Amino acid sequence: MAKTTEVIEVRDVRKEYRNGAIKTDVLQGISLKVFEGDFLAIMGPSGSGKSTLMHIMGFLDRPTSGSCNFRGKHIDSLSDDELARIRNKKMGFVFQMFNLLARTSVLDNVRLPLFYSGLKGKEELELAKRAIELVGLTDRSHHLPNQLSGGEKQRVAIARAIVNNPEVIFADEPTGNLDSKSGQQIMDVLQKLNNQGHTIVLVTHEKYTAEMAKKMILIKDGKIVYNQKVDHRRFAKDGFEK
Amino acid sequence: MKLTDTFKTAIIGLKTNKTRSALTMLGIVIGIAAVITMNSIGAGAQNLILSRVASMGSNNIFIEPGPWSKRMEKGSMMQSMVEEANITSLKREDAIAIANHPLIEMAAPFTMGVGRIVYLDVDKKSSYSGITPDGQKINENNVILGRDINEDEVKSMAKVVVLGFTLKEDLFGEEDPIGKIIRIQKTNFRVIGVMEEQGVQMFQNMDTYAFIPITTTQKLLLGTDHVKWIIAKAWDEDRIDEIVSDLRLLLRERHSIYNPSGDLAKDDFKIMTQKETADILTSVTGVLTMFLSSVAGIALVVGGIGIMNIMLVSVNERTREIGLRKAVGARKKDILNQFLMEAVTLTFLGGVIGILLGLTFSYLGGVILGNMLDLKWSAPLSLDSILLSAGVAIVIGLVFGIYPARKAAELSPIEALRYE
């Protein structure tokens, strides 16, 4: 393995949820590292805790115990607003449910993170246009989300995730709600972004989607049962088979 | 996040639920409109009354029969006027004695009565006032046709009458009334003059009155020897207080009242200056305005609670949106501002519409009241009250918006994103 820099380090992370008297251990001591340029797939059946792990890595949630670092910054030493700032500048998120703002144009949806980054109007617009171009939706810039197909919506979500040129893109089941052709397009975009230098953390429960990453880990019942390089990496542009 | 973006986001948020936003706003609109209207009508009533009082002249002193009662201070004028109707303590001679005071320019007694006035086939129930020439001067009443009543006619109890402007129109129309004979309570009177039009004075429309020598009214129409009130005009308004205490002593002596302690309740008369009258009336209208405004204020608070209610629903509905915004970098402050801005925009717009409505209602209310009561209504639309209302609207937005906005801001991004 080439000498690369560490972006995220997770060490012995535990997460428990309490619902009244019932305690659920979602994560039970997870440790892993993500390096610059990585394409990591987190696999596991539903309820395995893979999304929770991604949320902690993406500074969306805090662990019950253990540590999570992003570029040496410790999650426990940062306030909620500082976490928000790091998410805004260094991270991008793609969710299974797209989570686009209704009645808001593609352009304005993509610009949303920039609202919170303090950029000037002109720069903002340029960045948003470039991101939309990258996912190939320039002609849909002024459409509303309900005028788009599922695949297009997810491409808008990706454009929104990359508009601030983040170091890491987190994608939580990005193909989960899509037909295979749209899913293939999405994975193609993610692979391209990875080639351009973005580090990607992908959460999926499908093996063939995970095999498009460079590395994959398998989580069961809150523990890593499998962590290794993908042997026969698939490429989305070659076709997306079920 | 920039303020303009926050504002744009708020507008989009409100547009998403147009009907709901409009209905929520209605509460504020009604509240603000009610406050402005009530304030304006209160101020109009106050202006009206104070201008009437001012028209009495600041060096005039009013003497009425009957003791000073607590009720007077509370301003229940009407009630005390009814009670006084039969108090006979004040006489015409009192007015003559008062007029002899060196600091008094003149003093005039007045009587009042109501009776049938007939000319040919016109038969009207009308008020009449028993007057003296000095009384006409004090009230600044002038004739525009014929001549006024003179001293001789007062002394001789002449059966002459000067008609108020409206009364003349009612009885004679375009006809020249001078020298004509009319019947007042079955007594024949000769018309010698017509007063100029003067509108309302002392809360009475004097244009509908017939003016008769006071002695004639006492002897022939009322059958009494007392007077309704006396108005004295002082030479020097700066010495009013001194004069008032002099007059009290004078009247006590004349009425044989032993009252060394100066207890006003023991007197059988009361003396008021313009200032005191104004104070009493101002406090009455002030209380009335406050009462009306506080009822309107309650409407405003209810409107504010409506805002809070809807904002809470909105925060719940948009939990996923809040989660997403937080995920892509919105800080607590940004979310707080967004929802506060929505609440304030709602209340501010509601406030502006409410102000416009309030101004319209104030204007219409003034016109209607003015027509109904035949008064010249002037309710100045003060910029202060408009700015205050707009301010109140914004404050209501902030106060009632802060709780839902904080609730939104405190949501954790994950809980918000997971929300179904």
XYZ file of N, CA, C and O in Angstrom, chain B residues 94-229:
544
model
N -77.360 85.095 42.868
C -75.985 84.633 43.085
C -75.084 85.096 41.950
O -73.947 85.529 42.157
N -75.607 84.994 40.745
C -74.829 85.410 39.578
C -74.519 86.898 39.646
O -73.396 87.336 39.342
N -75.521 87.693 40.085
C -75.309 89.136 40.178
C -74.239 89.443 41.227
O -73.332 90.247 41.005
N -74.300 88.711 42.349
C -73.309 88.918 43.406
C -71.917 88.539 42.916
O -70.927 89.236 43.185
N -71.846 87.431 42.182
C -70.541 86.981 41.670
C -69.975 88.009 40.699
O -68.789 88.336 40.720
N -70.848 88.567 39.902
C -70.405 89.544 38.901
C -69.805 90.775 39.564
O -68.999 91.491 38.950
N -70.181 91.013 40.824
C -69.665 92.180 41.521
C -68.256 91.978 42.063
O -67.635 92.916 42.546
N -67.784 90.732 42.048
C -66.418 90.476 42.507
C -65.443 91.242 41.613
O -65.577 91.216 40.385
N -64.468 91.934 42.213
C -63.586 92.786 41.390
C -62.789 92.022 40.334
O -62.414 92.602 39.309
N -62.521 90.734 40.553
C -61.724 89.996 39.570
C -62.591 89.292 38.520
O -62.075 88.589 37.654
N -63.900 89.483 38.630
C -64.811 88.852 37.673
C -65.270 89.880 36.650
O -65.728 90.964 37.008
N -65.119 89.537 35.389
C -65.518 90.454 34.327
C -67.038 90.459 34.220
O -67.668 91.512 34.191
N -67.589 89.242 34.119
C -69.039 89.130 34.115
C -69.433 87.720 34.547
O -68.625 86.788 34.506
N -70.692 87.592 34.968
C -71.196 86.298 35.387
C -72.619 86.170 34.870
O -73.361 87.149 34.855
N -72.960 84.961 34.398
C -74.284 84.818 33.795
C -74.954 83.547 34.266
O -74.319 82.477 34.289
N -76.230 83.619 34.636
C -76.982 82.433 34.997
C -77.658 81.838 33.763
O -77.900 82.542 32.784
N -77.937 80.557 33.836
C -78.604 79.880 32.721
C -79.702 78.973 33.261
O -79.560 78.398 34.345
N -80.783 78.841 32.498
C -81.777 77.812 32.790
C -81.937 76.967 31.539
O -81.501 77.350 30.447
N -82.561 75.832 31.707
C -82.780 74.923 30.586
C -84.176 74.344 30.696
O -84.666 74.118 31.805
N -84.792 74.111 29.567
C -86.088 73.460 29.600
C -86.394 72.841 28.254
O -85.682 73.082 27.266
N -87.432 72.016 28.226
C -87.864 71.398 26.977
C -89.360 71.651 26.838
O -90.105 71.519 27.816
N -89.784 72.048 25.656
C -91.215 72.277 25.490
C -91.621 72.230 24.031
O -90.768 72.146 23.138
N -92.918 72.259 23.782
C -93.411 72.261 22.405
C -93.323 73.664 21.835
O -93.736 74.634 22.450
N -92.776 73.755 20.667
C -92.672 75.044 19.987
C -93.494 74.933 18.701
O -93.305 73.994 17.917
N -94.418 75.857 18.512
C -95.335 75.757 17.371
C -95.277 77.027 16.538
O -95.308 78.138 17.066
N -95.147 76.831 15.224
C -95.329 77.944 14.301
C -96.207 77.442 13.155
O -95.817 76.513 12.436
N -97.392 78.033 12.987
C -98.370 77.589 11.997
C -98.604 76.087 12.172
O -99.013 75.637 13.230
N -98.265 75.301 11.129
C -98.521 73.862 11.258
C -97.288 73.075 11.695
O -97.322 71.862 11.763
N -96.169 73.775 11.997
C -94.984 73.047 12.472
C -95.024 72.972 13.997
O -95.161 73.988 14.670
N -94.936 71.769 14.498
C -95.042 71.548 15.937
C -93.843 70.714 16.355
O -93.705 69.558 15.964
N -92.939 71.323 17.131
C -91.682 70.644 17.462
C -91.452 70.605 18.954
O -91.743 71.582 19.652
N -90.952 69.477 19.422
C -90.514 69.453 20.812
C -89.060 69.908 20.798
O -88.232 69.348 20.079
N -88.782 70.943 21.538
C -87.444 71.496 21.431
C -86.941 71.998 22.776
O -87.712 72.275 23.689
N -85.618 72.109 22.891
C -85.029 72.639 24.120
C -84.956 74.151 24.034
O -84.815 74.707 22.946
N -85.057 74.789 25.193
C -84.819 76.225 25.213
C -83.890 76.550 26.371
O -83.753 75.776 27.331
N -83.249 77.682 26.271
C -82.308 78.091 27.294
C -82.650 79.507 27.722
O -82.869 80.377 26.879
N -82.696 79.685 29.053
C -82.902 81.025 29.577
C -81.557 81.703 29.723
O -80.637 81.154 30.336
N -81.426 82.896 29.107
C -80.100 83.510 29.049
C -80.171 84.989 29.420
O -81.238 85.562 29.560
N -78.989 85.561 29.555
C -78.847 87.005 29.718
C -77.893 87.480 28.626
O -77.179 86.654 28.039
N -77.812 88.767 28.351
C -76.854 89.251 27.337
C -75.420 88.857 27.681
O -74.652 88.481 26.798
N -75.084 88.906 29.002
C -73.721 88.518 29.378
C -73.462 87.046 29.066
O -72.355 86.670 28.667
N -74.475 86.212 29.275
C -74.347 84.781 28.978
C -74.014 84.565 27.507
O -73.162 83.735 27.154
N -74.671 85.319 26.653
C -74.394 85.204 25.224
C -72.953 85.601 24.929
O -72.280 84.998 24.099
N -72.481 86.641 25.646
C -71.101 87.095 25.421
C -70.114 86.031 25.880
O -69.138 85.732 25.199
N -70.380 85.474 27.083
C -69.451 84.471 27.622
C -69.380 83.270 26.679
O -68.306 82.741 26.403
N -70.518 82.857 26.160
C -70.530 81.719 25.243
C -70.154 82.090 23.817
O -70.158 81.242 22.927
N -69.872 83.382 23.628
C -69.503 83.880 22.298
C -70.551 83.522 21.265
O -70.251 83.084 20.154
N -71.804 83.680 21.656
C -72.912 83.453 20.726
C -73.260 84.758 20.021
O -73.427 85.784 20.664
N -73.398 84.699 18.704
C -73.731 85.908 17.946
C -74.950 85.658 17.087
O -75.176 84.548 16.619
N -75.723 86.731 16.862
C -76.867 86.591 15.968
C -76.426 86.925 14.552
O -75.534 87.746 14.350
N -77.042 86.243 13.589
C -76.734 86.596 12.198
C -77.921 87.307 11.559
O -77.819 87.849 10.470
N -79.041 87.268 12.238
C -80.256 87.872 11.689
C -80.984 88.538 12.850
O -81.063 87.979 13.945
N -81.483 89.733 12.645
C -82.199 90.419 13.709
C -81.232 90.880 14.779
O -80.108 91.293 14.483
N -81.641 90.758 16.054
C -80.772 91.213 17.136
C -80.870 90.248 18.308
O -81.749 89.382 18.353
N -79.971 90.439 19.266
C -79.945 89.564 20.431
C -80.860 90.132 21.521
O -81.349 91.259 21.418
N -81.063 89.357 22.568
C -81.862 89.782 23.720
C -81.083 90.843 24.496
O -79.862 90.737 24.641
N -81.762 91.890 24.977
C -81.049 92.923 25.738
C -81.449 92.920 27.208
O -82.355 92.197 27.632
N -80.743 93.729 27.972
C -80.937 93.779 29.432
C -82.390 94.126 29.799
O -82.961 93.543 30.718
N -82.947 95.077 29.063
C -84.310 95.514 29.364
C -85.281 94.350 29.266
O -86.192 94.200 30.080
N -85.082 93.519 28.230
C -85.989 92.394 28.028
C -85.849 91.369 29.157
O -86.804 90.698 29.527
N -84.649 91.271 29.688
C -84.457 90.374 30.829
C -85.202 90.937 32.041
O -85.917 90.228 32.743
N -85.033 92.241 32.246
C -85.682 92.872 33.411
C -87.196 92.792 33.317
O -87.896 92.519 34.291
N -87.706 92.991 32.088
C -89.160 93.079 31.946
C -89.818 91.743 31.620
O -91.014 91.679 31.366
N -89.021 90.683 31.635
C -89.549 89.360 31.311
C -90.276 89.374 29.971
O -91.391 88.857 29.831
N -89.621 89.959 28.961
C -90.245 90.097 27.648
C -90.434 88.738 27.002
O -89.633 87.820 27.193
N -91.503 88.621 26.238
C -91.784 87.359 25.557
C -91.177 87.399 24.157
O -91.868 87.494 23.152
N -89.853 87.421 24.152
C -89.123 87.450 22.887
C -88.220 86.224 22.835
O -87.857 85.657 23.870
N -87.851 85.834 21.615
C -87.032 84.630 21.462
C -86.039 84.825 20.319
O -86.348 85.448 19.311
N -84.829 84.290 20.561
C -83.833 84.208 19.487
C -83.696 82.722 19.155
O -83.546 81.897 20.051
N -83.791 82.392 17.871
C -83.802 80.982 17.481
C -82.402 80.484 17.132
O -81.629 81.196 16.488
N -82.123 79.267 17.550
C -80.906 78.613 17.088
C -81.011 78.374 15.585
O -82.111 78.322 15.019
N -79.855 78.231 14.931
C -79.831 78.179 13.473
C -80.680 77.036 12.913
O -81.500 77.219 12.013
N -80.533 75.850 13.475
C -81.261 74.680 12.978
C -82.755 74.794 13.289
O -83.604 74.428 12.473
N -83.046 75.325 14.485
C -84.440 75.484 14.886
C -85.169 76.428 13.928
O -86.317 76.186 13.535
N -84.485 77.505 13.542
C -85.076 78.453 12.589
C -85.396 77.743 11.268
O -86.489 77.898 10.719
N -84.445 76.921 10.793
C -84.663 76.189 9.540
C -85.875 75.278 9.671
O -86.693 75.179 8.771
N -85.958 74.607 10.829
C -87.047 73.653 11.039
C -88.404 74.354 11.053
O -89.378 73.848 10.511
N -88.455 75.498 11.705
C -89.742 76.175 11.861
C -90.121 77.002 10.635
O -91.272 77.022 10.209
N -89.144 77.701 10.092
C -89.467 78.697 9.065
C -88.954 78.346 7.678
O -89.372 78.956 6.701
N -88.038 77.409 7.588
C -87.460 77.116 6.281
C -86.774 78.368 5.755
O -85.962 78.970 6.452
N -87.158 78.774 4.530
C -86.521 79.942 3.920
C -87.173 81.254 4.362
O -86.658 82.339 4.101
N -88.308 81.148 5.017
C -89.084 82.331 5.399
C -88.326 83.216 6.391
O -87.574 82.725 7.220
N -88.538 84.537 6.297
C -87.915 85.460 7.250
C -88.674 85.377 8.570
O -89.867 85.688 8.634
N -88.013 84.993 9.661
C -88.731 84.767 10.916
C -88.894 86.037 11.764
O -89.672 86.036 12.711
N -88.139 87.058 11.462
C -88.106 88.229 12.353
C -89.498 88.854 12.456
O -90.148 89.121 11.445
N -89.940 89.064 13.697
C -91.240 89.694 13.930
C -92.387 88.713 13.974
O -93.502 89.054 14.355
N -92.125 87.449 13.585
C -93.193 86.444 13.589
C -93.461 85.984 15.023
O -92.601 86.085 15.902
N -94.660 85.483 15.234
C -95.042 85.007 16.560
C -95.024 83.470 16.561
O -95.574 82.838 15.649
N -94.333 82.888 17.546
C -94.381 81.433 17.697
C -94.903 81.129 19.098
O -94.865 81.982 19.996
N -95.391 79.896 19.290
C -95.891 79.513 20.616
C -94.901 78.548 21.257
O -94.487 77.569 20.656
N -94.517 78.889 22.488
C -93.673 77.970 23.249
C -94.446 77.619 24.508
O -94.772 78.502 25.305
N -94.771 76.369 24.640
C -95.594 75.922 25.778
C -96.819 76.826 25.983
O -97.066 77.319 27.063
N -97.496 77.026 24.900
C -98.772 77.777 24.925
C -98.622 79.275 25.215
O -99.602 79.957 25.478
N -97.412 79.789 25.220
C -97.228 81.230 25.371
C -96.709 81.780 24.048
O -95.868 81.149 23.401
N -97.198 82.904 23.667
C -96.744 83.506 22.412
C -95.437 84.268 22.623
O -95.295 85.024 23.574
N -94.509 84.037 21.703
C -93.220 84.739 21.732
C -92.992 85.386 20.378
O -93.380 84.837 19.341
N -92.319 86.525 20.410
C -91.987 87.195 19.167
C -90.522 86.883 18.832
O -89.637 87.004 19.684
N -90.303 86.465 17.614
C -88.939 86.144 17.187
C -88.216 87.448 16.895
O -88.703 88.280 16.121
N -87.055 87.658 17.556
C -86.318 88.901 17.303
C -84.967 88.642 16.638
O -84.327 89.560 16.145
N -84.512 87.371 16.608
C -83.200 87.140 15.994
C -82.945 85.659 15.734
O -83.701 84.786 16.177
N -81.885 85.403 14.981
C -81.444 84.033 14.706
C -79.950 83.961 15.006
O -79.182 84.855 14.623
N -79.552 82.889 15.719
C -78.131 82.718 16.064
C -77.366 82.185 14.863
O -77.910 81.484 14.016
N -76.082 82.476 14.870
C -75.267 81.874 13.809
C -75.056 80.387 14.135
O -75.170 79.968 15.282
N -74.768 79.651 13.092
C -74.570 78.212 13.265
C -73.318 77.972 14.096
O -72.280 78.578 13.842
N -73.396 77.165 15.132
C -72.201 76.990 15.965
C -71.896 75.547 16.351
O -70.909 75.276 17.023
N -72.722 74.620 15.910
C -72.419 73.231 16.212
C -72.618 72.933 17.685
O -73.427 73.550 18.355
N -71.792 71.992 18.191
C -72.027 71.491 19.540
C -71.199 72.281 20.546
O -70.024 72.552 20.325
N -71.853 72.686 21.630
C -71.133 73.353 22.716
C -71.612 72.756 24.015
O -72.796 72.468 24.170
N -70.717 72.606 24.950
C -71.097 72.033 26.245
C -71.860 70.720 26.026
O -72.801 70.413 26.725
N -71.463 69.956 25.033
C -72.065 68.653 24.724
C -73.520 68.749 24.288
O -74.274 67.797 24.337
N -73.939 69.932 23.930
C -75.305 70.110 23.448
C -75.214 70.760 22.085
O -74.349 71.598 21.860
N -76.145 70.386 21.204
C -76.186 71.081 19.929
C -77.036 72.335 20.096
O -78.254 72.287 20.054
N -76.366 73.444 20.316
C -77.070 74.679 20.650
C -77.867 75.225 19.462
O -78.713 76.088 19.634
N -77.603 74.706 18.258
C -78.329 75.194 17.079
C -79.805 74.831 17.111
O -80.609 75.412 16.403
N -80.151 73.841 17.949
C -81.553 73.432 18.000
C -82.299 74.123 19.147
O -83.446 73.821 19.411
N -81.629 75.034 19.846
C -82.221 75.682 21.017
C -82.966 76.957 20.651
O -82.653 77.625 19.664
N -83.899 77.285 21.517
C -84.505 78.622 21.487
C -83.939 79.379 22.675
O -83.831 78.833 23.771
N -83.534 80.653 22.450
C -82.947 81.447 23.533
C -83.951 82.509 23.974
O -84.461 83.275 23.149
N -84.217 82.502 25.281
C -85.285 83.328 25.826
C -84.701 84.064 27.034
O -83.817 83.506 27.715
N -85.150 85.291 27.325
C -84.648 85.954 28.541
C -84.838 85.037 29.748
O -85.900 84.408 29.896
N -83.840 84.968 30.608
C -83.867 83.980 31.697
C -85.055 84.197 32.625
O -85.687 83.241 33.088
N -85.396 85.458 32.855
C -86.503 85.749 33.758
C -87.816 85.219 33.188
O -88.671 84.705 33.913
N -87.954 85.316 31.881
C -89.164 84.835 31.217
C -89.301 83.325 31.376
O -90.380 82.796 31.649
N -88.176 82.616 31.205
C -88.249 81.157 31.347
C -88.624 80.785 32.767
O -89.419 79.880 32.998
N -88.039 81.497 33.722
C -88.318 81.151 35.126
C -89.789 81.377 35.465
O -90.443 80.536 36.057
N -90.310 82.514 35.060
C -91.663 82.908 35.447
C -92.723 82.151 34.638
O -93.657 81.579 35.189
N -92.530 82.135 33.290
C -93.615 81.665 32.438
C -93.494 80.200 32.034
O -94.490 79.526 31.806
N -92.267 79.704 31.867
C -92.119 78.363 31.295
C -91.771 77.323 32.353
O -92.267 76.199 32.330
N -90.883 77.677 33.310
C -90.429 76.682 34.270
C -91.142 76.811 35.604
O -91.306 75.822 36.324
N -91.560 78.037 35.928
C -92.232 78.257 37.204
C -91.309 78.042 38.385
O -91.699 77.496 39.404
N -90.056 78.418 38.235
C -89.100 78.254 39.341
C -88.321 79.558 39.494
O -88.383 80.431 38.624
N -87.559 79.634 40.583
C -86.712 80.825 40.708
C -85.229 80.465 40.776
O -84.391 81.295 41.014
N -84.908 79.163 40.581
C -83.488 78.802 40.611
C -82.936 78.715 39.178
O -83.698 78.755 38.209
N -81.597 78.614 39.110
C -80.982 78.522 37.784
C -80.217 77.209 37.680
O -79.907 76.567 38.687
N -79.949 76.821 36.439
C -79.302 75.528 36.177
C -77.802 75.608 36.469
O -77.217 74.693 37.028
N -77.204 76.664 36.027
C -75.788 76.892 36.352
C -75.419 78.339 36.113
O -76.197 79.092 35.502
